[in-house]
Amino acid sequence: MTEEFDEMYETFKALLDAFPPAEAVKRLEQFGTSPDIVQRIRERHEQQTIRIKELEEPHAVVLGNRDTWYTGPQPKDKCWPAIVDLLRKDGWPQEPAIRALDDSSTRVVSLLNHPKEKAFSTRGLVVGYVQSGKTTNFTSVMAKAADRGYKLFIVLAGIHNGLRRQTQARLVQQLVESNPSMWSQLTGLEKDFIPQDNPASYFGKSNKTHVLCVVKKNAPVLRKLVRWLEKASDYLKDCPALIIDDEADQATVATKSINPLILSIMGCLPRSAYVGYTASPFANLLIDPGAEDLYPKDFVVNLPKPTGHFGTEVLFGRYALDGEDPEQIDDGYDMIRSVPEGDMPCVRPETRADVEGFEPVITETLRKAVEYFWMVTAARRVRGTGNPHNTMLIHTSVNTAVHNSFERPLKRLRDQSVQSLTDAGFLSRLRVLWEQETGRVPAEDFGETNVSFEELVPELPGVLDSCRVIMDNSSSEDRLDYENGPVVAIAVGGNTLSRGLTLEGLSVSYFVRSVSAYDTLLQMGRWFGFRNGYADLPRIWMTDELAEWFRHLATVETEMRRDIDIYMTEDETPLTFAVRLRTHPALRVTAAAKMRDAVTAASAYGGQRIQTHYFHTNADWLRGNIDAAHTLVEASIASAVRVSDRSAEGRFIFRDVPHDVVTDFLSRYKFHEKSPESDADLIIAYIRKRIAAAGSLRRWNVAIVGNPKAKEGFSFAPGVNVGRNVRARVTGNPTPDFADIKTLMSRRDAAVDLTGDTSKLTEDDIVDRRRVELPDTGLLVLYPIDKVSEPSRAKKSKNLRDPLNAEDHVIGVGLVFPKPRDMDSTVESYISADLSNVRIEDEDFSLLDSEDA
């Protein structure tokens, strides 16, 4: 009986190549297979599909109960095993790297339709990280889909020739060269799509090969492809097609030319699946789900961050999200170096009128960045490990004339440095820079061995001799080419270097271009990715304002991914979930045209903790807040039902204070305008709504949290004195009169008014205890912060703090709201980006419609 079952199950698996699972079962029944064996076959197949659906990673939000027909690679497969062999030759370990890639690509393929279904039009989205291996993932998806019978593969590879060529080369290497007899190509390394005379030679029933087409998102090219597919319509009824949209947020969403053409391509293909890949899905998730568009209605897959990946959070740090312990969120690595605002006119024209004839000046910070790059390259040669290429990126403008203007001064700097290699003063300056940098970020923290200055000096002549200065832009003949031996290059460019293109061995970036949207900013970060063998060496020179924007973006990105994971566990579908994207005063979420279907989110503070981390540092602003705090404490003393004096711990608690005392304080206290989550008017409106709707928040506990070990105190009122807290500012000062302390409240502070020992409570424990002890009571915490606040120097590589140096002491405020037992009240807000004082250079989309792009 077991032998008969095994044979019939193998027959069933063979039938799955030709039929969807339900149809394959019917065929078994037509063969006269006994109902008992058919049922057992169904159960085994269901077990296999459940294993795929319940993979720990990647997480996915899926529409309905999609039929998971794909259960993983089979012994007779050709394309996927070839990729595995290539990855092993490249040094990929089976665990965890290849296994993770296998699982994530299997999950994506399982969400496609079976290729033999009569008609389908699937729309999905895969969210990865910048420079995290998305190309390898979609190549693996294509390989597995090919192994199961998908015929036509169209890859939309960005808007620039460089990325299209790089993508074509990788797909040919990983798919075509391993199985050349199985593939036909409509595009080549040097040519985008050109219509072929005879579609039957590609799609006729006599041709069993898979068809590969890698095209730019360029309107003339896509129109040619649409017209050719229309001519081939007789052959496409039985042609299952997979469309991969690389950088799916770029040019795809809300563009007048490209978006309709992608939909037209899908319209030519009765069996098609569209899967977008992006690390910045902000625009894709704001498409109207009800429109006939490319909203990912069928699935959204959230790829896990690969081990060893350098992302936004690792480099810039981020702010704590709701429910996180702020003390567990660090500041990122000490790899960001400040470019003074005074340098800006030297490295980019201030207005468009200044572009013509612009001559850049090699400032001290740019010179340091270039010299550090040469020393990094020398140190990597000493180590002799990792990627053989070495690249530096300089990105100051989108304008190609500005890029080209850097060629002469950079080459002059290189030539002068060659002449100076025997000069003791020059070498002494390099030594100081190298020892400063390696002292700030110790190699040992990354499992690497420190390279001394004496070890790298002998390599410098060879580094300088091999260093090329490349202007890589849409008007330049010069291009970064990593296919012909190790490269040492300083690449100056704009959009051609900022989307999708992998800059091999990137170790140093000089980046001062301002942009207006989250997705553009995130994609500009070519420094994200893997740094095997030199994880301690990357550095980024940028303005302090840009560094703060990236820190905010790291928070947005983490919150968005957490939302996707939460929706996955709550049985939401892509049509019913709505990822929240927190706003920033100087950045749009995405281009305005892409936000036309976005709606204003309603703010509800139930169960949340709000805290101030941005402050002005001028005396007048600070003294206004000190006065507001004095008034609050005096009113709390007069109206509290009970006062807990825990001054030995640096704490006072005024219990059951009327809500109007709190709302009066909130109307007087000035929150920094860069803190949209700390909007006093919204918070006051929320408190009043909760009182009217449920009688909640009528009473508040007002606490003061100071530092019991501090030598200097702060007096809120007679007899109410505590030590001043130290809250150093995050390194960098984007504007005068500004400080970002990143974190104000500790987890313990959110439990200051609870009874018993609270020292070991988790965030969830605190929410639960508050619901039991103080279900309707809010908590407001005041923090007196010392105006100097010297940072502690505990850990070198995370030494990212400067003294606060405010003109007066600072009053920080934390608010803890009870989690409602009923439906929460909401207050709506819309925060638009004020770009009036930000010099912006957004992406140039003229190439979308260019005939010669």
PDB file of C-alpha atoms in Angstrom, residues 193-197 224-225 228:
ATOM      1  CA  PHE A 193      14.830  45.821 -26.845  1.00  0.00           C
ATOM      2  CA  ILE A 194      14.745  45.849 -30.649  1.00  0.00           C
ATOM      3  CA  PRO A 195      11.682  44.199 -32.274  1.00  0.00           C
ATOM      4  CA  GLN A 196      12.371  40.797 -33.819  1.00  0.00           C
ATOM      5  CA  ASP A 197      10.785  39.833 -37.133  1.00  0.00           C
ATOM      6  CA  LYS A 224       8.209  48.997 -29.201  1.00  0.00           C
ATOM      7  CA  LEU A 225       7.808  46.076 -26.814  1.00  0.00           C
ATOM      8  CA  TRP A 228       5.699  43.612 -30.770  1.00  0.00           C
TER       9      TRP A 228
END
